[in-house]
PDB file of C-alpha atoms in Angstrom:
ATOM      1  CA  MET A 288     103.842  88.619  89.052  1.00 79.00           C
ATOM      2  CA  LEU A 289     101.607  88.861  91.955  1.00 94.00           C
ATOM      3  CA  SER A 290     100.844  92.575  91.707  1.00 94.00           C
ATOM      4  CA  ALA A 291      99.085  91.495  88.294  1.00 95.00           C
ATOM      5  CA  ALA A 292      97.355  88.571  90.054  1.00 96.00           C
ATOM      6  CA  LYS A 293      93.606  88.056  88.889  1.00 97.00           C
ATOM      7  CA  GLY A 294      91.599  84.693  87.980  1.00 98.00           C
ATOM      8  CA  VAL A 295      91.031  81.740  90.443  1.00 98.00           C
ATOM      9  CA  PHE A 296      93.679  80.655  92.865  1.00 98.00           C
ATOM     10  CA  ILE A 297      92.233  77.085  94.421  1.00 98.00           C
ATOM     11  CA  VAL A 298      93.543  77.012  98.038  1.00 98.00           C
ATOM     12  CA  ALA A 299      94.496  73.371  97.958  1.00 98.00           C
ATOM     13  CA  GLN A 300      94.131  70.724 100.460  1.00 97.00           C
ATOM     14  CA  THR A 301      96.918  68.643 101.711  1.00 98.00           C
ATOM     15  CA  PRO A 302      96.158  64.945 100.768  1.00 98.00           C
ATOM     16  CA  PHE A 303      97.275  62.275 103.093  1.00 98.00           C
ATOM     17  CA  ASP A 304      97.010  58.631 103.045  1.00 98.00           C
ATOM     18  CA  GLU A 305      95.197  56.094 104.994  1.00 96.00           C
ATOM     19  CA  THR A 306      97.670  56.318 107.674  1.00 96.00           C
ATOM     20  CA  GLY A 307      97.998  60.224 107.793  1.00 96.00           C
ATOM     21  CA  ALA A 308     101.324  60.424 105.526  1.00 98.00           C
ATOM     22  CA  ILE A 309     102.376  62.849 103.004  1.00 98.00           C
ATOM     23  CA  ASP A 310     100.458  61.102  99.520  1.00 98.00           C
ATOM     24  CA  GLY A 311     102.585  62.561  97.180  1.00 98.00           C
ATOM     25  CA  ASN A 312     100.784  60.943  93.834  1.00 98.00           C
ATOM     26  CA  SER A 313      97.650  62.343  95.219  1.00 98.00           C
ATOM     27  CA  ILE A 314      99.070  66.013  95.011  1.00 98.00           C
ATOM     28  CA  ASP A 315      99.809  64.895  91.658  1.00 98.00           C
ATOM     29  CA  SER A 316      96.738  63.774  90.511  1.00 98.00           C
ATOM     30  CA  LEU A 317      95.227  66.680  92.657  1.00 98.00           C
ATOM     31  CA  CYS A 318      97.017  69.412  90.526  1.00 98.00           C
ATOM     32  CA  GLU A 319      95.642  67.792  87.715  1.00 98.00           C
ATOM     33  CA  PHE A 320      92.319  68.424  88.779  1.00 98.00           C
ATOM     34  CA  TYR A 321      92.386  71.689  89.700  1.00 98.00           C
ATOM     35  CA  PHE A 322      93.950  72.677  86.378  1.00 98.00           C
ATOM     36  CA  ARG A 323      91.342  71.055  84.268  1.00 98.00           C
ATOM     37  CA  HIS A 324      88.596  72.610  86.664  1.00 98.00           C
ATOM     38  CA  GLY A 325      90.263  75.983  85.948  1.00 98.00           C
ATOM     39  CA  ALA A 326      92.382  76.932  88.596  1.00 98.00           C
ATOM     40  CA  ASP A 327      94.833  80.030  87.386  1.00 98.00           C
ATOM     41  CA  GLY A 328      97.187  79.160  90.581  1.00 98.00           C
ATOM     42  CA  LEU A 329      97.628  77.669  93.712  1.00 98.00           C
ATOM     43  CA  THR A 330      97.370  78.669  97.394  1.00 98.00           C
ATOM     44  CA  VAL A 331      98.843  75.704  99.283  1.00 98.00           C
ATOM     45  CA  LEU A 332      99.758  75.317 103.068  1.00 97.00           C
ATOM     46  CA  GLY A 333      96.609  77.188 104.031  1.00 93.00           C
ATOM     47  CA  VAL A 334      94.248  76.430 107.232  1.00 90.00           C
ATOM     48  CA  SER A 335      92.388  74.400 104.613  1.00 92.00           C
ATOM     49  CA  GLY A 336      95.633  72.773 103.953  1.00 95.00           C
ATOM     50  CA  GLU A 337      96.537  71.439 107.175  1.00 96.00           C
ATOM     51  CA  ALA A 338      99.629  73.742 107.519  1.00 96.00           C
ATOM     52  CA  GLY A 339      99.587  73.415 111.318  1.00 94.00           C
ATOM     53  CA  LYS A 340      99.813  69.741 111.343  1.00 96.00           C
ATOM     54  CA  LEU A 341     102.888  69.194 108.955  1.00 97.00           C
ATOM     55  CA  THR A 342     106.366  69.709 110.079  1.00 97.00           C
ATOM     56  CA  SER A 343     108.865  71.831 108.685  1.00 96.00           C
ATOM     57  CA  GLY A 344     110.300  69.411 106.613  1.00 97.00           C
ATOM     58  CA  GLU A 345     106.710  68.021 105.371  1.00 98.00           C
ATOM     59  CA  ALA A 346     106.015  71.670 104.736  1.00 98.00           C
ATOM     60  CA  VAL A 347     108.710  71.810 102.313  1.00 98.00           C
ATOM     61  CA  ALA A 348     108.225  68.340 100.440  1.00 98.00           C
ATOM     62  CA  VAL A 349     104.472  69.540  99.683  1.00 98.00           C
ATOM     63  CA  ALA A 350     105.028  73.265  98.471  1.00 98.00           C
ATOM     64  CA  ALA A 351     107.808  71.614  96.400  1.00 98.00           C
ATOM     65  CA  ARG A 352     105.569  69.049  94.873  1.00 98.00           C
ATOM     66  CA  PHE A 353     102.587  71.518  93.907  1.00 98.00           C
ATOM     67  CA  ILE A 354     105.230  73.789  92.630  1.00 98.00           C
ATOM     68  CA  GLY A 355     106.527  71.045  90.585  1.00 98.00           C
ATOM     69  CA  ASN A 356     103.203  70.133  89.582  1.00 98.00           C
ATOM     70  CA  ALA A 357     102.154  73.751  88.621  1.00 98.00           C
ATOM     71  CA  GLY A 358     104.713  74.345  85.674  1.00 96.00           C
ATOM     72  CA  THR A 359     104.792  78.371  84.525  1.00 96.00           C
ATOM     73  CA  ARG A 360     101.417  78.665  86.879  1.00 97.00           C
ATOM     74  CA  PRO A 361     101.960  80.670  90.383  1.00 98.00           C
ATOM     75  CA  VAL A 362     101.802  79.090  93.254  1.00 98.00           C
ATOM     76  CA  VAL A 363     101.472  81.178  96.569  1.00 98.00           C
ATOM     77  CA  VAL A 364     102.825  78.969  99.584  1.00 98.00           C
ATOM     78  CA  GLY A 365     101.164  79.943 103.370  1.00 98.00           C
ATOM     79  CA  VAL A 366     104.074  80.816 105.801  1.00 98.00           C
ATOM     80  CA  SER A 367     102.383  82.455 108.870  1.00 97.00           C
ATOM     81  CA  SER A 368     104.011  81.351 112.229  1.00 96.00           C
ATOM     82  CA  PRO A 369     104.221  83.043 115.711  1.00 94.00           C
ATOM     83  CA  SER A 370     108.059  82.715 114.869  1.00 96.00           C
ATOM     84  CA  LEU A 371     109.454  85.086 113.058  1.00 97.00           C
ATOM     85  CA  ALA A 372     112.752  82.736 112.334  1.00 97.00           C
ATOM     86  CA  GLN A 373     110.494  79.514 110.908  1.00 97.00           C
ATOM     87  CA  LEU A 374     108.444  82.645 108.504  1.00 98.00           C
ATOM     88  CA  GLY A 375     111.857  83.363 107.601  1.00 98.00           C
ATOM     89  CA  GLU A 376     113.291  80.058 106.993  1.00 98.00           C
ATOM     90  CA  LEU A 377     110.234  78.818 105.374  1.00 98.00           C
ATOM     91  CA  THR A 378     110.195  81.293 103.056  1.00 98.00           C
ATOM     92  CA  THR A 379     113.640  81.029 102.000  1.00 98.00           C
ATOM     93  CA  LYS A 380     113.080  77.031 101.206  1.00 98.00           C
ATOM     94  CA  VAL A 381     109.918  77.660  99.109  1.00 98.00           C
ATOM     95  CA  MET A 382     110.919  80.486  97.153  1.00 98.00           C
ATOM     96  CA  ASP A 383     113.974  78.148  95.978  1.00 98.00           C
ATOM     97  CA  HIS A 384     111.850  76.035  94.919  1.00 98.00           C
ATOM     98  CA  GLY A 385     110.029  78.338  92.400  1.00 98.00           C
ATOM     99  CA  ALA A 386     106.971  79.905  94.591  1.00 98.00           C
ATOM    100  CA  ALA A 387     105.878  83.025  93.247  1.00 98.00           C
ATOM    101  CA  GLY A 388     105.172  84.820  96.859  1.00 98.00           C
ATOM    102  CA  VAL A 389     104.334  83.758 100.342  1.00 98.00           C
ATOM    103  CA  MET A 390     101.013  84.617 101.891  1.00 98.00           C
ATOM    104  CA  ILE A 391     101.620  85.908 105.448  1.00 98.00           C
ATOM    105  CA  ALA A 392      99.085  86.892 108.301  1.00 97.00           C
ATOM    106  CA  PRO A 393      99.922  88.869 110.986  1.00 97.00           C
ATOM    107  CA  PRO A 394     100.839  87.009 114.646  1.00 96.00           C
ATOM    108  CA  ALA A 395      97.728  87.057 117.515  1.00 94.00           C
ATOM    109  CA  GLY A 396      98.951  90.281 119.665  1.00 93.00           C
ATOM    110  CA  LEU A 397      99.212  93.233 117.620  1.00 95.00           C
ATOM    111  CA  LYS A 398      97.101  95.974 118.787  1.00 92.00           C
ATOM    112  CA  THR A 399      97.938  98.912 117.252  1.00 95.00           C
ATOM    113  CA  ASP A 400      98.310 100.319 113.348  1.00 95.00           C
ATOM    114  CA  GLU A 401     102.481 101.295 114.712  1.00 96.00           C
ATOM    115  CA  ASP A 402     102.658  97.420 116.180  1.00 97.00           C
ATOM    116  CA  LEU A 403     101.396  96.252 112.426  1.00 97.00           C
ATOM    117  CA  LEU A 404     103.830  98.240 110.704  1.00 97.00           C
ATOM    118  CA  ALA A 405     106.591  97.404 113.087  1.00 98.00           C
ATOM    119  CA  TYR A 406     105.676  93.749 112.787  1.00 98.00           C
ATOM    120  CA  PHE A 407     106.161  93.768 108.813  1.00 98.00           C
ATOM    121  CA  ASP A 408     109.365  96.163 108.520  1.00 98.00           C
ATOM    122  CA  ALA A 409     110.699  93.009 110.524  1.00 98.00           C
ATOM    123  CA  VAL A 410     109.151  90.504 108.365  1.00 98.00           C
ATOM    124  CA  TYR A 411     110.777  91.924 105.155  1.00 98.00           C
ATOM    125  CA  THR A 412     114.266  92.845 107.065  1.00 98.00           C
ATOM    126  CA  ARG A 413     115.031  89.084 107.865  1.00 98.00           C
ATOM    127  CA  ILE A 414     113.005  87.904 103.756  1.00 98.00           C
ATOM    128  CA  GLY A 415     114.039  90.975 101.733  1.00 98.00           C
ATOM    129  CA  ASP A 416     112.144  91.289  98.583  1.00 97.00           C
ATOM    130  CA  VAL A 417     109.928  88.576  98.539  1.00 98.00           C
ATOM    131  CA  PRO A 418     106.474  89.192  96.559  1.00 98.00           C
ATOM    132  CA  THR A 419     103.759  89.221  99.594  1.00 98.00           C
ATOM    133  CA  VAL A 420     100.056  88.149  99.512  1.00 98.00           C
ATOM    134  CA  LEU A 421      98.661  89.871 102.375  1.00 98.00           C
ATOM    135  CA  GLN A 422      95.906  87.648 103.920  1.00 98.00           C
ATOM    136  CA  ASP A 423      93.444  89.720 106.524  1.00 97.00           C
ATOM    137  CA  PHE A 424      91.627  87.238 108.349  1.00 94.00           C
ATOM    138  CA  PRO A 425      90.887  88.238 112.071  1.00 93.00           C
ATOM    139  CA  GLN A 426      88.383  85.737 112.781  1.00 91.00           C
ATOM    140  CA  ALA A 427      91.759  83.237 112.379  1.00 89.00           C
ATOM    141  CA  SER A 428      94.690  85.670 113.286  1.00 93.00           C
ATOM    142  CA  ASP A 429      92.967  87.868 116.050  1.00 93.00           C
ATOM    143  CA  VAL A 430      94.123  91.117 114.307  1.00 95.00           C
ATOM    144  CA  TRP A 431      91.540  93.501 113.034  1.00 94.00           C
ATOM    145  CA  MET A 432      93.387  95.659 110.019  1.00 96.00           C
ATOM    146  CA  SER A 433      91.605  98.827 109.039  1.00 96.00           C
ATOM    147  CA  VAL A 434      91.702  99.733 105.856  1.00 97.00           C
ATOM    148  CA  PRO A 435      94.055 102.796 106.205  1.00 96.00           C
ATOM    149  CA  ALA A 436      96.194 100.562 107.990  1.00 97.00           C
ATOM    150  CA  MET A 437      95.877  98.076 104.873  1.00 97.00           C
ATOM    151  CA  LEU A 438      96.644 101.106 102.722  1.00 97.00           C
ATOM    152  CA  ARG A 439      99.953 102.340 104.903  1.00 97.00           C
ATOM    153  CA  LEU A 440     101.159  99.094 104.745  1.00 98.00           C
ATOM    154  CA  ILE A 441     100.829  98.710 101.148  1.00 97.00           C
ATOM    155  CA  ASP A 442     102.608 102.062 100.865  1.00 97.00           C
ATOM    156  CA  THR A 443     105.235 101.474 103.167  1.00 97.00           C
ATOM    157  CA  PHE A 444     106.109  97.692 101.503  1.00 98.00           C
ATOM    158  CA  PRO A 445     106.138  97.301  97.738  1.00 97.00           C
ATOM    159  CA  GLN A 446     106.546  93.791  98.546  1.00 98.00           C
ATOM    160  CA  LEU A 447     103.071  93.565  99.702  1.00 98.00           C
ATOM    161  CA  GLN A 448     101.572  92.715  96.020  1.00 98.00           C
ATOM    162  CA  LEU A 449      97.979  91.380  96.202  1.00 98.00           C
ATOM    163  CA  ILE A 450      95.555  91.273  99.677  1.00 98.00           C
ATOM    164  CA  LYS A 451      93.447  88.188 100.501  1.00 98.00           C
ATOM    165  CA  GLU A 452      90.158  89.969 101.799  1.00 98.00           C
ATOM    166  CA  GLU A 453      88.502  87.389 104.054  1.00 96.00           C
ATOM    167  CA  ASP A 454      87.535  90.020 107.021  1.00 96.00           C
ATOM    168  CA  LEU A 455      83.453  89.705 107.599  1.00 94.00           C
ATOM    169  CA  PRO A 456      81.918  91.992 106.139  1.00 94.00           C
ATOM    170  CA  SER A 457      83.935  91.563 103.131  1.00 96.00           C
ATOM    171  CA  LEU A 458      81.900  94.065 100.543  1.00 97.00           C
ATOM    172  CA  GLY A 459      82.400  97.018 102.066  1.00 96.00           C
ATOM    173  CA  LYS A 460      86.164  96.656 102.787  1.00 97.00           C
ATOM    174  CA  ILE A 461      86.523  95.363  99.351  1.00 98.00           C
ATOM    175  CA  GLY A 462      84.647  98.673  98.013  1.00 97.00           C
ATOM    176  CA  ARG A 463      87.059 100.990 100.604  1.00 96.00           C
ATOM    177  CA  LEU A 464      90.389  99.569  99.484  1.00 97.00           C
ATOM    178  CA  ARG A 465      89.078  99.949  95.621  1.00 96.00           C
ATOM    179  CA  GLU A 466      88.626 103.819  96.391  1.00 95.00           C
ATOM    180  CA  SER A 467      91.910 104.512  96.848  1.00 91.00           C
ATOM    181  CA  THR A 468      93.760 106.619  94.650  1.00 86.00           C
ATOM    182  CA  GLY A 469      97.101 104.605  96.197  1.00 88.00           C
ATOM    183  CA  ARG A 470      99.068 101.601  94.631  1.00 93.00           C
ATOM    184  CA  ARG A 471      96.472  98.953  93.093  1.00 95.00           C
ATOM    185  CA  VAL A 472      96.923  95.436  94.613  1.00 97.00           C
ATOM    186  CA  PRO A 473      95.019  93.073  93.441  1.00 98.00           C
ATOM    187  CA  ILE A 474      92.269  91.811  95.976  1.00 98.00           C
ATOM    188  CA  LEU A 475      91.423  87.834  96.168  1.00 98.00           C
ATOM    189  CA  THR A 476      88.523  86.560  98.164  1.00 97.00           C
ATOM    190  CA  GLY A 477      88.311  83.977 100.573  1.00 96.00           C
ATOM    191  CA  ASN A 478      85.655  82.590 103.321  1.00 93.00           C
ATOM    192  CA  ASN A 479      84.981  79.493 101.185  1.00 94.00           C
ATOM    193  CA  ALA A 480      83.823  82.000  98.198  1.00 96.00           C
ATOM    194  CA  MET A 481      81.023  82.145 100.025  1.00 97.00           C
ATOM    195  CA  TYR A 482      79.819  85.514  98.763  1.00 97.00           C
ATOM    196  CA  LEU A 483      82.284  85.740  95.607  1.00 98.00           C
ATOM    197  CA  PRO A 484      79.638  86.890  93.014  1.00 98.00           C
ATOM    198  CA  LEU A 485      78.948  89.873  95.441  1.00 98.00           C
ATOM    199  CA  GLU A 486      82.707  90.238  96.237  1.00 98.00           C
ATOM    200  CA  LEU A 487      83.078  90.152  92.571  1.00 98.00           C
ATOM    201  CA  ALA A 488      81.028  93.465  92.060  1.00 97.00           C
ATOM    202  CA  ARG A 489      82.617  95.067  94.861  1.00 97.00           C
ATOM    203  CA  GLY A 490      86.200  95.004  92.463  1.00 97.00           C
ATOM    204  CA  ALA A 491      88.118  92.144  93.386  1.00 98.00           C
ATOM    205  CA  ASP A 492      89.876  89.914  91.204  1.00 98.00           C
ATOM    206  CA  GLY A 493      88.969  86.564  91.708  1.00 98.00           C
ATOM    207  CA  PRO A 494      88.986  84.051  94.431  1.00 98.00           C
ATOM    208  CA  MET A 495      91.337  82.468  96.755  1.00 98.00           C
ATOM    209  CA  ALA A 496      89.669  79.514  98.214  1.00 98.00           C
ATOM    210  CA  GLY A 497      89.001  76.048  97.913  1.00 97.00           C
ATOM    211  CA  PHE A 498      85.740  73.666  96.862  1.00 98.00           C
ATOM    212  CA  SER A 499      85.579  70.657  95.534  1.00 98.00           C
ATOM    213  CA  TYR A 500      84.074  71.904  92.185  1.00 98.00           C
ATOM    214  CA  PRO A 501      86.459  74.209  91.184  1.00 98.00           C
ATOM    215  CA  GLU A 502      84.703  74.207  87.708  1.00 98.00           C
ATOM    216  CA  MET A 503      81.883  76.473  89.951  1.00 98.00           C
ATOM    217  CA  LEU A 504      84.476  78.702  90.838  1.00 98.00           C
ATOM    218  CA  SER A 505      85.980  79.484  87.680  1.00 98.00           C
ATOM    219  CA  GLY A 506      82.774  78.768  86.092  1.00 98.00           C
ATOM    220  CA  VAL A 507      81.510  82.239  88.163  1.00 98.00           C
ATOM    221  CA  TYR A 508      84.821  84.114  87.506  1.00 98.00           C
ATOM    222  CA  ARG A 509      84.819  84.102  84.131  1.00 98.00           C
ATOM    223  CA  ARG A 510      81.099  84.748  83.657  1.00 98.00           C
ATOM    224  CA  HIS A 511      81.510  87.972  85.592  1.00 98.00           C
ATOM    225  CA  THR A 512      84.568  88.826  84.120  1.00 97.00           C
ATOM    226  CA  ALA A 513      82.532  88.508  80.463  1.00 98.00           C
ATOM    227  CA  GLY A 514      79.568  90.514  81.754  1.00 98.00           C
ATOM    228  CA  ASP A 515      77.383  87.635  82.277  1.00 97.00           C
ATOM    229  CA  LEU A 516      76.467  88.698  85.897  1.00 97.00           C
ATOM    230  CA  ASP A 517      73.118  87.120  85.657  1.00 97.00           C
ATOM    231  CA  GLY A 518      74.631  83.622  84.540  1.00 96.00           C
ATOM    232  CA  ALA A 519      77.461  83.937  86.562  1.00 97.00           C
ATOM    233  CA  GLU A 520      74.828  84.284  90.067  1.00 97.00           C
ATOM    234  CA  ARG A 521      72.840  81.382  88.768  1.00 96.00           C
ATOM    235  CA  LEU A 522      75.673  78.948  88.156  1.00 97.00           C
ATOM    236  CA  PHE A 523      76.816  79.971  92.038  1.00 98.00           C
ATOM    237  CA  ALA A 524      73.183  79.471  93.149  1.00 96.00           C
ATOM    238  CA  ARG A 525      73.527  75.623  91.876  1.00 96.00           C
ATOM    239  CA  TYR A 526      76.420  74.766  93.765  1.00 97.00           C
ATOM    240  CA  LEU A 527      75.445  76.477  97.108  1.00 97.00           C
ATOM    241  CA  PRO A 528      74.223  74.199  99.191  1.00 97.00           C
ATOM    242  CA  LEU A 529      77.223  71.946  98.573  1.00 98.00           C
ATOM    243  CA  LEU A 530      79.596  74.748  99.393  1.00 98.00           C
ATOM    244  CA  ARG A 531      77.796  75.567 102.489  1.00 97.00           C
ATOM    245  CA  TYR A 532      78.452  72.510 104.152  1.00 98.00           C
ATOM    246  CA  GLU A 533      82.006  72.635 103.249  1.00 98.00           C
ATOM    247  CA  ALA A 534      82.541  76.542 104.942  1.00 96.00           C
ATOM    248  CA  MET A 535      81.878  74.763 108.475  1.00 95.00           C
ATOM    249  CA  GLY A 536      85.578  74.611 109.629  1.00 92.00           C
ATOM    250  CA  SER A 537      87.393  71.833 110.056  1.00 94.00           C
ATOM    251  CA  PHE A 538      84.274  69.775 109.139  1.00 97.00           C
ATOM    252  CA  GLY A 539      84.119  70.765 106.133  1.00 97.00           C
ATOM    253  CA  ILE A 540      87.603  70.455 105.399  1.00 97.00           C
ATOM    254  CA  ALA A 541      86.869  66.908 105.905  1.00 98.00           C
ATOM    255  CA  ALA A 542      83.491  66.629 103.765  1.00 98.00           C
ATOM    256  CA  ARG A 543      85.569  68.215 100.828  1.00 98.00           C
ATOM    257  CA  LYS A 544      88.106  65.844 100.669  1.00 98.00           C
ATOM    258  CA  GLU A 545      85.315  63.277 101.191  1.00 98.00           C
ATOM    259  CA  VAL A 546      83.838  64.858  98.073  1.00 98.00           C
ATOM    260  CA  MET A 547      87.078  65.453  96.017  1.00 98.00           C
ATOM    261  CA  ARG A 548      87.990  61.256  96.911  1.00 98.00           C
ATOM    262  CA  ARG A 549      84.768  60.507  95.033  1.00 98.00           C
ATOM    263  CA  ARG A 550      85.979  62.826  92.463  1.00 98.00           C
ATOM    264  CA  GLY A 551      89.292  61.040  91.866  1.00 98.00           C
ATOM    265  CA  ALA A 552      91.052  63.883  92.720  1.00 98.00           C
ATOM    266  CA  ILE A 553      92.789  62.129  95.691  1.00 98.00           C
ATOM    267  CA  ARG A 554      92.769  58.702  97.029  1.00 98.00           C
ATOM    268  CA  HIS A 555      91.772  59.220 100.557  1.00 98.00           C
ATOM    269  CA  ALA A 556      89.756  61.651 102.483  1.00 98.00           C
ATOM    270  CA  THR A 557      92.310  61.115 105.185  1.00 98.00           C
ATOM    271  CA  VAL A 558      91.656  64.341 108.094  1.00 97.00           C
ATOM    272  CA  ARG A 559      95.552  64.142 110.106  1.00 96.00           C
ATOM    273  CA  THR A 560      95.215  63.756 113.871  1.00 94.00           C
ATOM    274  CA  PRO A 561      93.326  66.212 115.727  1.00 94.00           C
ATOM    275  CA  GLY A 562      91.041  66.558 112.907  1.00 93.00           C
ATOM    276  CA  PRO A 563      87.148  65.124 112.336  1.00 95.00           C
ATOM    277  CA  ARG A 564      86.296  61.668 111.224  1.00 95.00           C
ATOM    278  CA  LEU A 565      82.886  61.517 109.382  1.00 98.00           C
ATOM    279  CA  THR A 566      80.099  59.578 110.442  1.00 98.00           C
ATOM    280  CA  PRO A 567      77.716  57.292 108.417  1.00 98.00           C
ATOM    281  CA  THR A 568      75.391  60.629 109.151  1.00 98.00           C
ATOM    282  CA  ASP A 569      77.610  62.775 107.348  1.00 98.00           C
ATOM    283  CA  LEU A 570      78.611  60.467 104.524  1.00 98.00           C
ATOM    284  CA  ALA A 571      74.936  60.269 103.758  1.00 98.00           C
ATOM    285  CA  GLU A 572      74.026  64.180 103.943  1.00 98.00           C
ATOM    286  CA  ILE A 573      76.848  64.377 101.379  1.00 98.00           C
ATOM    287  CA  ASP A 574      75.304  61.761  99.062  1.00 98.00           C
ATOM    288  CA  ARG A 575      72.194  63.721  99.322  1.00 98.00           C
ATOM    289  CA  LEU A 576      74.282  67.309  98.682  1.00 98.00           C
ATOM    290  CA  VAL A 577      76.635  65.924  95.550  1.00 97.00           C
ATOM    291  CA  ALA A 578      73.187  64.315  94.107  1.00 97.00           C
ATOM    292  CA  GLN A 579      71.549  67.559  94.378  1.00 96.00           C
ATOM    293  CA  VAL A 580      75.033  69.271  92.662  1.00 95.00           C
ATOM    294  CA  ASP A 581      74.525  67.113  89.936  1.00 93.00           C
ATOM    295  CA  ARG A 582      71.354  67.328  89.030  1.00 93.00           C
ATOM    296  CA  SER A 583      70.767  71.166  89.342  1.00 91.00           C
ATOM    297  CA  VAL A 584      73.854  71.727  86.824  1.00 89.00           C
ATOM    298  CA  ALA A 585      72.426  69.375  84.727  1.00 86.00           C
ATOM    299  CA  ASP A 586      69.517  71.497  84.721  1.00 79.00           C
ATOM    300  CA  LEU A 587      71.698  74.214  84.305  1.00 75.00           C
ATOM    301  CA  THR A 588      73.428  72.945  80.647  1.00 62.00           C
TER     302      THR A 588
END
């Protein structure tokens, strides 16, 4: 049940081969990589998963392959779309394959709380009682949801079982959501986990983020929940230069894929067109950052 979710939900990359085709074998190895490094669940077909570059058939096939690799671990599938018909179709298909739920960000153009309520009423009229992650990411969706509006959605729609909070600044919003006396839902945080220790301290239940070193995400989470706040901060700081580098939008996705290729998680670092291609200068920067991370972590242990 997503309503009891906690821990580390890795936002998965979508692997492509050198021609830009879906690389199913790399999905298999990527899942093994994520779970070996502490993932409690996965989120697929998100922005950093290049969902917008997939055909509808590819989206279903990619989600199904991740779900098949996850076993009993939950997989959340991003289904956000300006088309309610497409959202509904993809939701039905991935739930039939065994997804734990879907993630939905409201589409651009919603201006008022009433617009927001009417939109989700239409969503659930179409998809029914599907467990849902409410993605609060206004920098991408262009929909700004206040805390009262989000609480009203939670009270109105029991299908909303989890919040992915990545509005900025996130800390105060997490705190205000946690102060609510209404139905408690888990909060997982995005924004490339750039503020993870602080967000955990404000009441977040874990990260829903991607990083080429997922063991950092799981390590920080587990230290924090064990009460070792200083240890969590120290571990986080060792990875921060590379984490920050991977936070640079679509370029950061390309950099992350390159690091994971080097680590054996995927066979190719291909970003599907349109997308960035790393230059020799970029690769040299990645060389230095990875070496720095490896030295820093070795010193910590």
